[in-house]
Coordinates of C-alpha atoms in Angstrom, one line a residue:
Chain O
X1377 CA 0.9 -113.0 -19.8
X1378 CA -2.6 -113.7 -21.2
X1379 CA -4.0 -113.9 -17.7
X1380 CA -2.5 -110.7 -16.7
X1381 CA -3.8 -109.0 -19.8
X1382 CA -7.3 -110.5 -19.2
X1383 CA -7.2 -109.4 -15.5
X1384 CA -6.2 -105.9 -16.6
X1385 CA -9.0 -105.7 -19.1
X1386 CA -11.6 -106.8 -16.6
X1387 CA -10.2 -104.4 -14.3
X1388 CA -10.3 -101.4 -16.6
X1389 CA -14.1 -102.3 -17.6
X1390 CA -14.7 -102.3 -13.9
X1391 CA -12.9 -99.0 -13.6
X1392 CA -15.2 -97.4 -16.1
X1393 CA -18.1 -97.6 -13.4
X1394 CA -15.9 -96.1 -11.0
X1395 CA -14.9 -93.4 -13.6
X1396 CA -18.5 -92.5 -14.3
X1397 CA -19.3 -92.0 -10.4
X1398 CA -16.1 -90.2 -9.9
X1399 CA -16.9 -88.0 -12.8
X1400 CA -20.4 -87.2 -11.1
X1401 CA -18.7 -86.5 -7.9
X1402 CA -16.2 -84.2 -9.6
X1403 CA -18.8 -82.2 -11.4
X1404 CA -20.8 -81.7 -8.2
X1405 CA -17.7 -80.8 -6.4
X1406 CA -16.6 -78.1 -8.9
X1407 CA -19.9 -76.7 -8.9
X1408 CA -21.1 -76.7 -5.2
X1409 CA -17.9 -77.3 -3.5
X1410 CA -19.4 -80.7 -1.7
X1411 CA -18.0 -84.0 -1.8
X1412 CA -21.2 -85.8 -2.5
X1413 CA -20.8 -89.0 -0.6
X1414 CA -24.4 -89.8 -1.6
X1415 CA -23.6 -90.1 -5.1
X1416 CA -23.7 -93.8 -5.1
X1417 CA -26.9 -94.1 -3.3
X1418 CA -28.4 -91.6 -5.8
X1419 CA -27.5 -93.7 -8.6
X1420 CA -29.0 -96.9 -6.7
X1421 CA -32.2 -95.1 -6.3
X1422 CA -32.3 -94.3 -9.9
X1423 CA -31.5 -97.8 -10.9
X1424 CA -34.3 -99.0 -8.7
X1425 CA -36.7 -96.6 -10.4
X1426 CA -35.6 -98.1 -13.8
X1427 CA -36.2 -101.5 -12.5
X1428 CA -39.7 -100.5 -11.2
X1429 CA -40.4 -99.1 -14.5
X1430 CA -39.5 -102.4 -16.0
X1431 CA -41.6 -104.4 -13.8
X1432 CA -44.4 -102.3 -14.6
X1433 CA -44.1 -103.5 -18.2
X1434 CA -42.0 -100.6 -19.8
X1435 CA -39.3 -101.7 -22.2
X1436 CA -35.8 -102.0 -20.8
X1437 CA -34.5 -99.0 -22.7
X1438 CA -37.3 -96.6 -22.0
X1439 CA -37.2 -97.5 -18.4
X1440 CA -33.4 -96.6 -18.3
X1441 CA -34.0 -93.4 -20.2
X1442 CA -36.8 -92.4 -17.6
X1443 CA -34.6 -93.4 -14.8
X1444 CA -32.0 -91.0 -15.8
X1445 CA -34.5 -88.3 -16.5
X1446 CA -36.0 -89.0 -13.0
X1447 CA -32.6 -89.0 -11.2
X1448 CA -31.9 -85.5 -12.9
X1449 CA -35.1 -84.3 -11.3
X1450 CA -34.0 -85.7 -8.0
X1451 CA -30.6 -84.4 -8.3
X1452 CA -32.0 -80.9 -8.8
X1453 CA -34.4 -81.3 -5.9
X1454 CA -31.6 -82.2 -3.5
X1455 CA -29.7 -79.3 -4.6
X1456 CA -32.5 -76.9 -4.5
X1457 CA -34.2 -78.1 -1.3
X1458 CA -31.1 -79.1 0.7
X1459 CA -27.7 -78.3 -0.3
X1460 CA -28.0 -74.5 -1.3
X1461 CA -28.8 -73.9 2.3
X1462 CA -25.6 -74.8 3.7
X1463 CA -22.7 -72.2 4.0
X1464 CA -20.5 -73.4 1.0
X1465 CA -17.3 -72.6 2.9
X1466 CA -17.9 -74.9 5.6
X1467 CA -16.4 -78.2 4.4
X1468 CA -17.1 -80.3 7.5
X1469 CA -20.8 -79.2 7.2
X1470 CA -21.0 -80.2 3.4
X1471 CA -19.3 -83.4 3.9
X1472 CA -21.7 -84.3 6.9
X1473 CA -24.4 -83.4 4.4
X1474 CA -23.2 -85.9 2.0
X1475 CA -23.4 -88.6 4.7
X1476 CA -26.8 -87.3 5.7
X1477 CA -28.2 -87.9 2.0
X1478 CA -26.3 -91.0 1.9
X1479 CA -28.1 -92.1 5.3
X1480 CA -31.5 -91.0 4.1
X1481 CA -31.6 -92.3 0.5
X1482 CA -30.4 -95.5 1.8
X1483 CA -33.2 -95.8 4.3
X1484 CA -35.6 -94.9 1.6
X1485 CA -34.4 -97.2 -0.9
X1486 CA -34.3 -99.9 1.7
X1487 CA -37.9 -99.3 2.9
X1488 CA -39.4 -99.1 -0.5
X1489 CA -37.6 -102.3 -2.1
X1490 CA -36.4 -104.0 0.7
X1491 CA -32.7 -105.2 1.0
X1492 CA -32.8 -108.5 -0.7
X1493 CA -30.8 -108.5 -4.1
X1494 CA -32.8 -108.6 -7.3
X1495 CA -31.9 -109.3 -10.7
X1496 CA -31.4 -106.6 -13.0
X1497 CA -31.8 -107.6 -16.8
X1498 CA -28.8 -107.2 -18.8
X1499 CA -29.6 -104.7 -21.6
X1500 CA -26.9 -106.1 -23.8
X1501 CA -27.7 -109.8 -24.1
X1502 CA -25.4 -112.4 -23.7
X1503 CA -22.6 -113.1 -26.0
X1504 CA -18.7 -113.1 -25.8
X1505 CA -16.0 -111.8 -28.1
X1506 CA -12.8 -113.8 -28.1
X1507 CA -9.7 -112.1 -29.6
X1508 CA -6.1 -113.2 -29.1
X1509 CA -7.0 -115.3 -26.1
X1510 CA -8.8 -112.5 -24.3
X1511 CA -12.4 -112.5 -23.8
X1512 CA -15.0 -109.7 -23.3
X1513 CA -18.5 -110.2 -22.2
X1514 CA -21.5 -108.5 -24.0
X1515 CA -22.0 -106.8 -20.5
X1516 CA -18.6 -105.5 -20.4
X1517 CA -18.6 -104.1 -24.0
X1518 CA -22.1 -102.7 -23.7
X1519 CA -21.5 -101.2 -20.4
X1520 CA -18.2 -99.6 -21.5
X1521 CA -19.8 -98.4 -24.6
X1522 CA -22.7 -96.7 -22.6
X1523 CA -20.4 -95.2 -20.1
X1524 CA -18.0 -93.8 -22.5
X1525 CA -21.2 -92.5 -24.8
X1526 CA -22.4 -90.6 -21.5
X1527 CA -18.9 -89.3 -20.8
X1528 CA -18.6 -88.1 -24.5
X1529 CA -21.7 -86.6 -24.2
X1530 CA -20.9 -84.6 -21.1
X1531 CA -17.4 -83.7 -22.5
X1532 CA -19.5 -82.1 -25.5
X1533 CA -21.8 -80.5 -23.3
X1534 CA -19.2 -78.9 -21.1
X1535 CA -16.8 -77.8 -23.8
X1536 CA -18.9 -77.1 -26.8
X1537 CA -22.1 -75.8 -25.8
X1538 CA -23.4 -72.5 -24.4
X1539 CA -25.0 -74.5 -21.7
X1540 CA -21.6 -75.8 -20.6
X1541 CA -19.9 -72.9 -20.7
X1542 CA -22.4 -71.1 -18.4
X1543 CA -22.2 -74.1 -16.0
X1544 CA -18.4 -73.8 -15.9
X1545 CA -18.9 -69.9 -15.4
X1546 CA -21.0 -70.4 -12.5
X1547 CA -18.7 -73.3 -11.1
X1548 CA -15.6 -71.3 -11.3
X1549 CA -16.7 -67.8 -9.9
X1550 CA -20.2 -67.4 -8.7
X1551 CA -20.2 -63.8 -8.1
X1552 CA -18.8 -62.7 -11.4
X1553 CA -21.1 -65.1 -13.1
X1554 CA -24.0 -63.4 -11.1
X1555 CA -22.9 -60.1 -12.5
X1556 CA -23.3 -61.5 -15.9
X1557 CA -26.8 -62.3 -15.2
X1558 CA -26.5 -65.9 -14.5
X1559 CA -28.7 -67.3 -11.6
X1560 CA -26.1 -69.4 -9.5
X1561 CA -28.7 -71.6 -7.9
X1562 CA -30.3 -72.6 -11.2
X1563 CA -27.0 -73.3 -12.9
X1564 CA -25.4 -75.3 -9.9
X1565 CA -28.8 -77.4 -9.8
X1566 CA -28.2 -77.8 -13.5
X1567 CA -24.7 -79.3 -12.8
X1568 CA -26.5 -81.8 -10.2
X1569 CA -28.9 -82.8 -12.9
X1570 CA -25.7 -83.6 -15.3
X1571 CA -23.9 -85.5 -12.4
X1572 CA -26.9 -87.3 -11.4
X1573 CA -27.5 -88.5 -14.9
X1574 CA -23.9 -89.7 -15.3
X1575 CA -24.2 -91.5 -12.1
X1576 CA -27.3 -93.4 -13.1
X1577 CA -25.6 -94.7 -16.1
X1578 CA -23.0 -96.1 -13.6
X1579 CA -25.8 -97.7 -11.7
X1580 CA -27.4 -99.4 -14.7
X1581 CA -24.1 -100.6 -16.0
X1582 CA -23.3 -102.1 -12.7
X1583 CA -26.6 -103.5 -11.6
X1584 CA -26.5 -106.6 -13.8
X1585 CA -23.4 -107.9 -12.7
X1586 CA -23.3 -107.1 -8.9
X1587 CA -27.1 -107.5 -8.4
X1588 CA -29.5 -104.8 -7.6
X1589 CA -29.4 -104.0 -4.0
X1590 CA -29.4 -100.9 -1.6
X1591 CA -25.6 -101.5 -1.0
X1592 CA -24.9 -102.3 -4.6
X1593 CA -22.5 -99.2 -5.1
X1594 CA -20.9 -99.1 -1.7
X1595 CA -17.5 -100.3 -3.1
X1596 CA -17.9 -98.5 -6.2
X1597 CA -18.4 -95.3 -4.2
X1598 CA -15.3 -95.8 -2.2
X1599 CA -13.5 -96.5 -5.5
X1600 CA -14.9 -93.4 -7.0
X1601 CA -13.8 -91.4 -4.2
X1602 CA -10.4 -92.9 -4.3
X1603 CA -10.4 -92.1 -8.1
X1604 CA -11.2 -88.5 -7.4
X1605 CA -8.4 -88.1 -4.9
X1606 CA -6.1 -89.9 -7.3
X1607 CA -6.9 -87.9 -10.4
X1608 CA -7.4 -84.5 -8.7
X1609 CA -11.3 -83.7 -8.0
X1610 CA -10.8 -80.5 -10.1
X1611 CA -10.1 -82.3 -13.2
X1612 CA -12.8 -84.1 -15.1
X1613 CA -10.4 -86.0 -17.3
X1614 CA -8.3 -86.7 -14.1
X1615 CA -11.0 -88.5 -12.3
X1616 CA -12.0 -90.5 -15.3
X1617 CA -8.3 -91.7 -15.7
X1618 CA -8.2 -92.0 -12.0
X1619 CA -11.2 -94.5 -12.0
X1620 CA -9.5 -96.6 -14.8
X1621 CA -6.3 -96.8 -12.7
X1622 CA -8.3 -97.7 -9.7
X1623 CA -10.2 -100.6 -11.5
X1624 CA -6.9 -101.6 -12.8
X1625 CA -5.1 -101.8 -9.5
X1626 CA -7.7 -103.3 -7.7
X1627 CA -8.1 -106.1 -10.2
X1628 CA -4.2 -106.6 -10.2
X1629 CA -4.1 -106.4 -6.4
X1630 CA -6.7 -108.9 -5.9
X1631 CA -5.2 -111.5 -8.1
X1632 CA -1.4 -111.2 -7.5
X1633 CA -1.1 -109.7 -4.0
X1634 CA -1.3 -112.6 -1.4
X1635 CA -4.1 -112.0 1.1
X1636 CA -5.9 -109.4 -0.9
X1637 CA -8.4 -111.5 -2.7
X1638 CA -12.4 -111.0 -2.6
X1639 CA -13.5 -107.9 -0.5
X1640 CA -10.1 -106.9 0.4
X1641 CA -8.8 -106.2 -3.3
X1642 CA -9.8 -102.3 -2.6
X1643 CA -6.7 -102.2 -0.4
X1644 CA -3.9 -102.1 -3.0
X1645 CA -5.9 -99.1 -4.7
X1646 CA -6.3 -97.1 -1.5
X1647 CA -2.6 -97.7 -0.6
X1648 CA -1.5 -96.1 -3.8
X1649 CA -4.0 -93.4 -3.7
X1650 CA -2.9 -92.5 -0.3
X1651 CA 0.7 -92.6 -1.2
X1652 CA 0.1 -90.3 -4.2
X1653 CA -1.9 -87.7 -2.3
X1654 CA 0.7 -87.6 0.3
X1655 CA 3.2 -86.3 -2.2
X1656 CA 0.7 -84.6 -4.5
X1657 CA -2.4 -83.6 -2.3
X1658 CA -4.3 -82.2 -5.3
X1659 CA -4.0 -85.5 -7.2
X1660 CA -2.3 -86.3 -10.3
X1661 CA -4.2 -83.9 -12.8
X1662 CA -5.4 -81.5 -10.0
X1663 CA -4.3 -78.0 -9.5
X1664 CA -3.4 -76.5 -6.2
X1665 CA -5.5 -73.8 -5.0
X1666 CA -3.8 -70.7 -3.8
X1667 CA -5.0 -68.9 -0.8
X1668 CA -4.2 -65.3 0.0
X1669 CA -3.4 -64.9 3.6
Chain F
X777 CA -26.2 -60.1 39.7
X778 CA -26.6 -61.6 36.4
X779 CA -22.8 -62.4 36.4
X780 CA -23.1 -64.3 39.6
X781 CA -26.1 -66.2 37.9
X782 CA -24.0 -66.7 34.7
X783 CA -21.2 -68.4 36.7
X784 CA -23.4 -70.4 39.1
X785 CA -26.3 -71.5 37.1
X786 CA -24.6 -73.8 35.0
X787 CA -22.5 -75.2 37.8
X788 CA -25.7 -75.6 39.8
X789 CA -27.2 -77.5 36.9
X790 CA -24.3 -79.7 36.5
X791 CA -24.1 -80.4 40.1
X792 CA -27.8 -81.4 40.2
X793 CA -27.3 -83.5 37.2
X794 CA -24.2 -85.4 38.6
X795 CA -26.2 -86.0 42.0
X796 CA -29.3 -87.4 40.0
X797 CA -26.9 -89.4 37.8
X798 CA -25.3 -90.9 40.7
X799 CA -28.7 -91.8 42.4
X800 CA -30.2 -93.3 39.2
X801 CA -28.7 -96.7 39.6
X802 CA -30.7 -97.1 42.9
X803 CA -34.0 -96.2 41.4
X804 CA -34.4 -97.9 37.9
X805 CA -34.2 -101.2 36.8
X806 CA -31.2 -103.1 35.7
X807 CA -32.5 -103.3 32.2
X808 CA -32.7 -99.4 32.0
X809 CA -29.2 -98.9 33.6
X810 CA -28.2 -101.3 30.8
X811 CA -29.4 -99.0 28.2
X812 CA -28.0 -95.9 29.9
X813 CA -24.6 -97.4 30.4
X814 CA -24.8 -98.1 26.5
X815 CA -25.5 -94.4 26.0
X816 CA -22.4 -93.4 28.3
X817 CA -20.1 -95.9 26.3
X818 CA -21.3 -94.6 23.0
X819 CA -20.9 -90.9 24.5
X820 CA -17.4 -91.6 25.0
X821 CA -17.1 -92.3 21.2
X822 CA -19.2 -89.2 20.2
X823 CA -16.8 -87.1 22.7
X824 CA -13.7 -88.4 20.9
X825 CA -15.3 -87.2 17.6
X826 CA -16.4 -83.8 19.4
X827 CA -12.7 -83.3 20.2
X828 CA -11.5 -84.2 16.6
X829 CA -14.2 -82.2 14.8
X830 CA -15.5 -79.5 17.1
X831 CA -12.1 -78.4 18.5
X832 CA -9.5 -79.5 16.0
X833 CA -11.6 -79.0 12.7
X834 CA -10.6 -82.5 11.5
X835 CA -13.2 -84.8 10.0
X836 CA -13.4 -88.6 10.7
X837 CA -15.9 -90.8 8.9
X838 CA -14.2 -94.0 10.6
X839 CA -14.4 -93.2 14.2
X840 CA -16.8 -96.1 14.5
X841 CA -14.0 -98.2 13.4
X842 CA -11.6 -97.3 16.0
X843 CA -14.4 -97.8 18.6
X844 CA -14.7 -101.1 17.4
X845 CA -10.9 -101.7 17.4
X846 CA -11.1 -100.7 21.2
X847 CA -13.9 -103.3 21.6
X848 CA -12.1 -106.1 19.9
X849 CA -8.9 -105.2 21.6
X850 CA -10.3 -105.3 24.9
X851 CA -12.2 -108.5 24.6
X852 CA -9.2 -110.2 22.8
X853 CA -6.8 -109.4 25.6
X854 CA -9.2 -110.9 28.2
X855 CA -10.0 -114.0 26.1
X856 CA -6.7 -114.8 24.9
X857 CA -4.1 -113.1 27.1
X858 CA -6.3 -113.5 30.1
X859 CA -5.8 -109.9 31.3
X860 CA -7.9 -108.4 34.0
X861 CA -10.7 -106.0 32.9
X862 CA -8.7 -102.8 33.9
X863 CA -5.5 -103.7 32.2
X864 CA -7.7 -104.7 29.1
X865 CA -9.2 -101.3 29.0
X866 CA -5.8 -99.7 29.1
X867 CA -4.5 -102.0 26.6
X868 CA -7.4 -101.2 24.3
X869 CA -6.7 -97.4 24.9
X870 CA -3.1 -97.8 24.1
X871 CA -3.6 -99.7 20.8
X872 CA -6.3 -97.4 19.6
X873 CA -3.7 -94.5 20.5
X874 CA -1.2 -96.4 18.3
X875 CA -3.9 -96.9 15.5
X876 CA -4.8 -93.3 15.7
X877 CA -0.9 -92.4 15.3
X878 CA -0.9 -94.5 12.2
X879 CA -4.0 -93.0 10.6
X880 CA -3.1 -89.5 11.9
X881 CA 0.7 -89.5 10.5
X882 CA -0.7 -89.3 6.8
X883 CA -4.2 -87.9 7.9
X884 CA -3.0 -84.6 9.3
X885 CA -0.9 -83.8 6.3
X886 CA -4.0 -84.8 4.0
X887 CA -6.7 -82.8 5.8
X888 CA -9.9 -82.0 4.1
X889 CA -11.8 -84.3 2.0
X890 CA -8.6 -86.7 1.7
X891 CA -8.8 -87.3 5.3
X892 CA -12.4 -87.9 4.8
X893 CA -11.6 -90.8 2.0
X894 CA -9.0 -92.3 4.2
X895 CA -11.1 -92.7 7.4
X896 CA -14.1 -93.8 5.4
X897 CA -12.1 -96.6 3.9
X898 CA -11.0 -97.7 7.3
X899 CA -14.7 -97.7 8.2
X900 CA -15.4 -99.8 5.2
X901 CA -12.7 -102.2 5.5
X902 CA -12.8 -102.9 9.2
X903 CA -15.7 -105.4 9.1
X904 CA -14.2 -107.1 6.1
X905 CA -10.9 -107.5 8.2
X906 CA -12.9 -108.9 11.0
X907 CA -14.5 -111.6 8.7
X908 CA -11.3 -112.3 6.9
X909 CA -9.3 -113.2 10.0
X910 CA -12.1 -114.9 11.8
X911 CA -9.7 -117.4 13.3
X912 CA -8.6 -114.4 15.8
X913 CA -12.0 -112.6 15.8
X914 CA -14.4 -115.3 15.9
X915 CA -15.7 -114.3 12.6
X916 CA -19.6 -113.8 12.5
X917 CA -19.9 -115.3 16.1
X918 CA -17.5 -112.7 17.5
X919 CA -16.0 -112.9 20.9
X920 CA -18.2 -113.2 23.9
X921 CA -17.4 -113.1 27.7
X922 CA -18.2 -116.1 29.8
X923 CA -19.5 -113.8 32.8
X924 CA -20.4 -110.2 33.1
X925 CA -18.1 -107.7 31.4
X926 CA -17.4 -105.9 34.8
X927 CA -18.4 -108.0 37.8
X928 CA -19.4 -105.9 40.8
X929 CA -16.8 -106.0 43.4
X930 CA -19.1 -105.9 46.5
X931 CA -22.5 -107.7 47.2
X932 CA -24.3 -104.2 47.8
X933 CA -24.2 -103.5 44.0
X934 CA -25.5 -105.5 41.2
X935 CA -23.3 -105.8 38.2
X936 CA -25.4 -103.4 36.3
X937 CA -25.3 -100.7 38.9
X938 CA -21.5 -101.2 39.2
X939 CA -21.2 -100.9 35.3
X940 CA -23.2 -97.9 35.4
X941 CA -21.3 -96.2 38.2
X942 CA -18.0 -97.0 36.7
X943 CA -19.0 -95.6 33.3
X944 CA -20.6 -92.5 35.0
X945 CA -17.4 -91.9 37.0
X946 CA -15.0 -92.2 33.6
X947 CA -17.3 -90.2 31.6
X948 CA -17.4 -87.4 34.2
X949 CA -13.5 -87.5 34.5
X950 CA -13.1 -87.4 30.8
X951 CA -15.4 -84.5 30.3
X952 CA -13.5 -82.7 33.0
X953 CA -10.1 -83.3 31.6
X954 CA -11.2 -82.4 28.1
X955 CA -13.0 -79.1 29.5
X956 CA -9.7 -78.2 30.9
X957 CA -7.7 -78.8 28.1
X958 CA -9.7 -77.0 25.7
X959 CA -10.0 -73.9 27.9
X960 CA -6.4 -73.6 28.2
X961 CA -3.5 -72.9 25.8
X962 CA -4.2 -76.0 23.7
X963 CA -7.6 -75.1 23.1
X964 CA -6.9 -71.5 22.2
X965 CA -4.3 -72.8 19.7
X966 CA -6.7 -75.3 18.2
X967 CA -9.3 -72.4 17.9
X968 CA -6.6 -70.2 16.2
X969 CA -5.8 -73.1 13.7
X970 CA -9.7 -73.5 12.9
X971 CA -10.1 -69.7 12.6
X972 CA -7.2 -69.0 10.3
X973 CA -4.5 -71.7 9.9
X974 CA -1.8 -69.2 8.3
X975 CA -2.3 -66.7 11.1
X976 CA -1.8 -69.5 13.7
X977 CA 1.2 -70.7 11.9
X978 CA 2.6 -67.2 11.8
X979 CA 2.3 -67.0 15.8
X980 CA 4.0 -70.0 16.2
X981 CA 1.3 -72.7 16.5
X982 CA 2.7 -76.0 15.4
X983 CA -0.5 -76.7 13.6
X984 CA 0.3 -80.3 12.3
X985 CA 1.7 -81.6 15.6
X986 CA -1.1 -80.1 17.5
X987 CA -3.7 -81.9 15.1
X988 CA -1.7 -85.1 15.2
X989 CA -1.8 -85.1 19.2
X990 CA -5.6 -84.5 19.0
X991 CA -6.0 -87.4 16.6
X992 CA -4.0 -89.6 18.9
X993 CA -6.0 -88.6 22.0
X994 CA -9.2 -88.8 20.1
X995 CA -8.6 -92.3 18.9
X996 CA -7.4 -93.4 22.4
X997 CA -10.8 -92.0 23.7
X998 CA -12.7 -93.7 21.1
X999 CA -10.9 -97.0 22.1
X1000 CA -11.9 -96.3 25.7
X1001 CA -15.6 -95.9 24.7
X1002 CA -15.3 -98.9 22.6
X1003 CA -13.9 -101.3 25.2
X1004 CA -16.6 -100.2 27.7
X1005 CA -19.3 -100.8 25.0
X1006 CA -18.0 -104.1 24.5
X1007 CA -18.2 -104.9 28.3
X1008 CA -21.6 -103.5 28.5
X1009 CA -22.9 -105.7 25.7
X1010 CA -20.7 -108.5 26.8
X1011 CA -19.8 -109.3 23.3
X1012 CA -18.2 -107.9 20.1
X1013 CA -19.5 -109.0 16.6
X1014 CA -18.6 -107.5 13.2
X1015 CA -22.0 -106.5 12.5
X1016 CA -22.0 -104.1 15.4
X1017 CA -19.5 -101.9 13.5
X1018 CA -20.5 -101.3 10.0
X1019 CA -19.8 -98.1 7.9
X1020 CA -23.2 -97.1 9.2
X1021 CA -22.1 -97.1 12.7
X1022 CA -19.3 -94.7 12.0
X1023 CA -21.7 -92.4 10.2
X1024 CA -24.3 -92.8 13.2
X1025 CA -21.6 -91.4 15.7
X1026 CA -21.1 -88.6 13.4
X1027 CA -24.9 -87.9 13.5
X1028 CA -24.7 -87.9 17.4
X1029 CA -21.9 -85.6 17.4
X1030 CA -23.4 -83.0 15.2
X1031 CA -26.9 -83.4 16.4
X1032 CA -25.7 -83.0 20.1
X1033 CA -23.4 -80.0 19.0
X1034 CA -19.8 -80.9 18.5
X1035 CA -18.5 -78.2 20.5
X1036 CA -20.5 -79.3 23.6
X1037 CA -19.4 -82.1 26.0
X1038 CA -22.8 -82.5 27.4
X1039 CA -24.4 -82.4 24.1
X1040 CA -22.3 -85.6 23.4
X1041 CA -24.3 -87.6 25.9
X1042 CA -27.6 -86.1 24.5
X1043 CA -26.5 -87.1 21.0
X1044 CA -25.5 -90.6 22.1
X1045 CA -28.9 -91.0 23.9
X1046 CA -30.6 -90.1 20.5
X1047 CA -28.8 -92.8 18.6
X1048 CA -29.0 -95.3 21.2
X1049 CA -32.7 -94.9 22.1
X1050 CA -34.1 -93.8 18.8
X1051 CA -33.9 -97.1 17.1
X1052 CA -35.1 -99.1 19.9
X1053 CA -38.3 -96.7 20.3
X1054 CA -38.9 -97.2 16.5
X1055 CA -38.5 -101.1 16.7
X1056 CA -41.2 -101.0 19.4
X1057 CA -43.4 -98.9 17.6
X1058 CA -43.2 -100.4 14.0
X1059 CA -42.6 -104.0 14.6
X1060 CA -41.1 -104.9 11.4
X1061 CA -37.9 -104.9 9.3
X1062 CA -38.5 -101.3 8.2
X1063 CA -38.3 -99.9 11.6
X1064 CA -34.4 -99.9 11.4
X1065 CA -34.4 -98.1 8.3
X1066 CA -37.2 -95.7 9.6
X1067 CA -34.9 -94.9 12.3
X1068 CA -32.1 -94.3 9.8
X1069 CA -34.3 -92.1 7.9
X1070 CA -35.3 -89.9 11.0
X1071 CA -31.7 -89.5 11.8
X1072 CA -30.9 -88.3 8.3
X1073 CA -33.8 -85.8 8.6
X1074 CA -32.7 -84.8 12.1
X1075 CA -29.0 -84.6 11.0
X1076 CA -29.9 -82.5 7.9
X1077 CA -32.1 -80.2 9.9
X1078 CA -29.6 -79.7 12.4
X1079 CA -26.9 -78.9 9.7
X1080 CA -28.8 -76.3 8.1
X1081 CA -30.9 -74.7 11.1
X1082 CA -28.7 -75.4 14.0
X1083 CA -25.2 -76.0 13.2
X1084 CA -24.3 -76.0 17.0
X1085 CA -26.7 -78.9 17.7
X1086 CA -28.5 -79.4 20.9
X1087 CA -25.7 -78.1 22.9
X1088 CA -25.6 -74.9 21.1
X1089 CA -29.3 -74.3 21.3
X1090 CA -29.1 -75.0 25.2
X1091 CA -26.3 -72.4 25.4
X1092 CA -28.3 -70.0 23.4
X1093 CA -31.3 -70.3 25.2
X1094 CA -29.2 -69.9 28.5
X1095 CA -27.8 -66.8 27.2
X1096 CA -31.3 -65.4 26.2
X1097 CA -32.5 -66.2 29.8
X1098 CA -29.5 -64.7 31.6
X1099 CA -28.3 -61.7 30.0
X1100 CA -24.6 -61.0 30.1
X1101 CA -21.5 -60.2 28.3
X1102 CA -20.9 -64.0 27.2
X1103 CA -23.1 -64.6 24.2
X1104 CA -23.6 -68.0 22.5
X1105 CA -20.2 -69.7 22.2
X1106 CA -18.4 -67.7 19.7
X1107 CA -18.0 -69.2 16.4
X1108 CA -14.4 -69.7 15.2
X1109 CA -14.3 -67.3 12.5
X1110 CA -15.4 -64.2 14.6
X1111 CA -12.6 -61.7 14.9
X1112 CA -12.9 -61.3 18.8
X1113 CA -11.8 -64.9 19.2
X1114 CA -8.8 -64.6 17.0
X1115 CA -8.0 -61.3 18.8
X1116 CA -8.0 -62.8 22.2
X1117 CA -5.9 -65.6 21.3
X1118 CA -3.1 -63.3 20.5
X1119 CA -2.1 -62.8 23.8
X1120 CA -1.7 -66.5 24.7
X1121 CA 0.1 -67.9 21.7
X1122 CA 3.6 -66.7 21.6

């Protein structure tokens, strides 16, 4: 029983990273209608930027803040220079564009920093908390705190500020937002900034455990995509819960389903997701859009 | 006058291309034939993606995995079941059709980005599965053939020439069959589904069934290409089929133009030749990533500036040179396409 609880707890902690990435994907999708398959790779790029800043002698936390800011700029640039020129009704083109960005950013990162894994320092020191037979590492607790803080900030931003209100207005209905004098392009770019920043947090939290490399977040990205499907890509709370569920499911699947250990622990999570979306295509918390014929 | 030209010029160009294609193996070295054979095998994979994306509007980010399954199936049938090459090709096609049916059953109902997720997962998991079951798949070392993949039956042709000619003939045959298929009822029904699914359904098009069939056919085609690709290389290894490979096939499909069969060959040539040119020009590890970056840029430019790819550009240039009623291939959403469908779909 203790083992099961421990595995579930570890799974939830990993799930937080998926949840953060899924949240970034969801924000971009709601705004731009694009399934950004490059979200993971953008986070990797930002994590490398933090790493380089650190190598250059900056303090760790300052490097991380700098990377978050830099990734925001990169996100806005990607939207303004590339994404906004594609017809937003063309799903296939937009998905292909996501793949394009994935390919391009992966190539750039691999060329600049190489593909050998590097050690990313753990920002939270090394200590362990034990409670009732369960243990949590400093990395897990600190990472969870950081991700939850980022999510909390984002929730406040979206629901309590004028900035968030406008962001949501543009995401929901571009043309009526335009009639209110909101420039759709700029506000959608702002959505990309927010998404990139949250994604960067996921990268920084994941890097110390999995090792900094261009492919560091590939699995996490797949998990995040599964989370968006499970939770419903239109629901910010839904995708976070989806991320946690996916983390939980893959940890449990890896341990208790024979043959699923190691790299294949993703399978149980995906099987569940596909099962769910067969019956509820919009995901657990999503709402179906109705189309007028 | 221009009407005659419009009908016969493309046919003449195609005829010249076919004649050149048939003469080429006797003019160039076996090494170059090997590269062109690779292009043809990859082109079959790209064609399968064109059928799926360009004509039925479904996305697959995992076609590379199906392509790989075809390769592994063919090699394993030869190696373990000791089937002959042709039977192994048929076996690979059949296995991939079954795989396509398994993916397509939920896939057709999912559609959109749920289908994108399902297929990208397959692409990501395929190499992992290959390593996991290394007792059957040979793990990292893969499966190799003892002799040539397709040995030449006559002394008059080298193995490379024979392989090339076989692939050339198969490719032509497939293009011919598919051209016929999409220019008839099935094609118009697919166009109607792409243009307006609700309208198509109200005209009695069984969208799900049709999409499912296309998914199965497309997977079988990918398997065909994959089997030949494995024969050309003489081996299958997991590192030939990473997630990036599936994405590269997508690059070829979009760059070549996913509504053009000839464009598929052009797209395949781009993804086969470009990396080797780069590795010749930039002799280091970065060359592969440089090629990847160029792919990304080309793909991005294509998506934004030339959504119909090379094939679409050629068609437009042709329409500009030979003025006539038929403009560039009509996009799915134009009312005229939908209108003309009406007479054919009960």
